[in-house]
Structure formats: C-alpha cells, structure tokens
Amino acid sequence: MFILKEVMSELNVTSQLLSERTGIPKRTIDEYRSKRRKEPSLSNGLKIADALGIDPHELIQFGPCGQPGASADEILELK
C-alpha cells in the first residue's frame, strides 16, 4: 500500500511543495494522497521519494510475507 499521505504529514510537506520539487502536477499528487489514483509509476515514485529525501521503500507499507498492506508490527505478530 502506498502511504504518501502519512509520509507527507510526518515531514510537513504540502502537495504544492511536492509538486514543485517533482514536476508532478499538484492534482496528481492530491490523487495519490487520497488514493483516488493507484500507486504512481516507478519513475514518479522515485521522483517523490527523492523530493522527500527518503528511501522509496518508505512509501510502501508491506504486509505478511512481503505483500503490501500490513505494518511492520503486524508482520512481527505473525512470527
């Protein structure tokens, strides 16, 4: 699961600022945040991670067995 909204909130980054840093339209950023649009393409995901100064993997929440969806705490509970 793509967790852009949560990461942007943690870093105090607005959609406008992220749009300016990436060249991705603000509307597209807003759609990623609200999940009206599926996860970004690899190139957009890398632009977003670079603009936020984070590893691209930090934008994805993984579930059990490496599947997107669950938090790290939920994975540890399965062990």
C-alpha positions as a Markdown table, in Angstrom:
| # | Residue | x | y | z |
|---|---|---|---|---|
| 1 | Met | 0.0 | 0.0 | 0.0 |
| 2 | Phe | 1.3 | 3.4 | -1.0 |
| 3 | Ile | 1.3 | 5.7 | 2.1 |
| 4 | Leu | 2.2 | 9.1 | 0.7 |
| 5 | Lys | -0.3 | 11.0 | 2.8 |
| 6 | Glu | 1.2 | 9.7 | 6.1 |
| 7 | Val | 4.8 | 10.4 | 5.0 |
| 8 | Met | 4.0 | 13.9 | 3.8 |
| 9 | Ser | 2.2 | 14.6 | 7.1 |
| 10 | Glu | 5.2 | 13.4 | 9.1 |
| 11 | Leu | 7.6 | 15.6 | 7.0 |
| 12 | Asn | 5.2 | 18.6 | 6.9 |
| 13 | Val | 5.3 | 18.7 | 3.1 |
| 14 | Thr | 2.3 | 20.1 | 1.2 |
| 15 | Ser | 1.1 | 18.8 | -2.2 |
| 16 | Gln | 2.1 | 22.2 | -3.7 |
| 17 | Leu | 5.6 | 21.9 | -2.5 |
| 18 | Leu | 6.0 | 18.3 | -3.6 |
| 19 | Ser | 4.6 | 19.2 | -7.0 |
| 20 | Glu | 7.2 | 21.9 | -7.3 |
| 21 | Arg | 10.0 | 19.6 | -6.3 |
| 22 | Thr | 9.0 | 16.8 | -8.6 |
| 23 | Gly | 7.3 | 18.4 | -11.6 |
| 24 | Ile | 4.3 | 16.1 | -11.0 |
| 25 | Pro | 1.1 | 18.1 | -11.2 |
| 26 | Lys | -0.4 | 19.0 | -7.8 |
| 27 | Arg | -3.7 | 17.4 | -8.8 |
| 28 | Thr | -1.9 | 14.1 | -9.4 |
| 29 | Ile | -0.1 | 14.3 | -6.0 |
| 30 | Asp | -3.5 | 15.0 | -4.4 |
| 31 | Glu | -5.0 | 11.9 | -6.1 |
| 32 | Tyr | -2.1 | 9.7 | -4.9 |
| 33 | Arg | -2.6 | 11.1 | -1.3 |
| 34 | Ser | -6.4 | 10.5 | -1.4 |
| 35 | Lys | -6.0 | 7.1 | -3.1 |
| 36 | Arg | -8.3 | 8.2 | -5.9 |
| 37 | Arg | -5.4 | 7.2 | -8.2 |
| 38 | Lys | -3.5 | 4.0 | -7.9 |
| 39 | Glu | 0.2 | 3.9 | -6.8 |
| 40 | Pro | 2.4 | 6.0 | -9.0 |
| 41 | Ser | 4.6 | 4.7 | -11.8 |
| 42 | Leu | 8.1 | 3.7 | -10.8 |
| 43 | Ser | 9.5 | 7.0 | -12.2 |
| 44 | Asn | 7.0 | 9.1 | -10.3 |
| 45 | Gly | 7.5 | 7.1 | -7.1 |
| 46 | Leu | 11.3 | 7.6 | -7.4 |
| 47 | Lys | 10.8 | 11.4 | -8.0 |
| 48 | Ile | 8.6 | 11.6 | -5.0 |
| 49 | Ala | 11.0 | 9.7 | -2.7 |
| 50 | Asp | 13.9 | 11.8 | -3.9 |
| 51 | Ala | 12.0 | 15.1 | -3.3 |
| 52 | Leu | 11.1 | 13.9 | 0.2 |
| 53 | Gly | 14.7 | 12.8 | 0.9 |
| 54 | Ile | 13.6 | 9.2 | 1.8 |
| 55 | Asp | 14.2 | 5.7 | 0.5 |
| 56 | Pro | 11.4 | 4.7 | -1.9 |
| 57 | His | 10.6 | 1.7 | 0.2 |
| 58 | Glu | 9.4 | 4.1 | 3.0 |
| 59 | Leu | 6.5 | 5.0 | 0.7 |
| 60 | Ile | 5.2 | 1.4 | 0.8 |
| 61 | Gln | 3.6 | -0.4 | 3.7 |
| 62 | Phe | 4.2 | -4.1 | 3.4 |
| 63 | Gly | 2.0 | -6.9 | 4.7 |
| 64 | Pro | 2.7 | -10.5 | 5.7 |
| 65 | Cys | 5.2 | -12.4 | 3.6 |
| 66 | Gly | 6.3 | -9.2 | 1.9 |
| 67 | Gln | 2.9 | -8.4 | 0.5 |
| 68 | Pro | 1.8 | -4.7 | 0.5 |
| 69 | Gly | -0.8 | -3.9 | 3.2 |
| 70 | Ala | 0.3 | -4.6 | 6.8 |
| 71 | Ser | 2.6 | -2.7 | 9.1 |
| 72 | Ala | 5.9 | -4.0 | 10.5 |
| 73 | Asp | 4.3 | -4.6 | 13.9 |
| 74 | Glu | 1.7 | -6.8 | 12.2 |
| 75 | Ile | 4.4 | -8.7 | 10.5 |
| 76 | Leu | 6.2 | -9.3 | 13.8 |
| 77 | Glu | 3.0 | -10.6 | 15.3 |
| 78 | Leu | 2.8 | -13.3 | 12.7 |
| 79 | Lys | 6.2 | -14.8 | 13.7 |
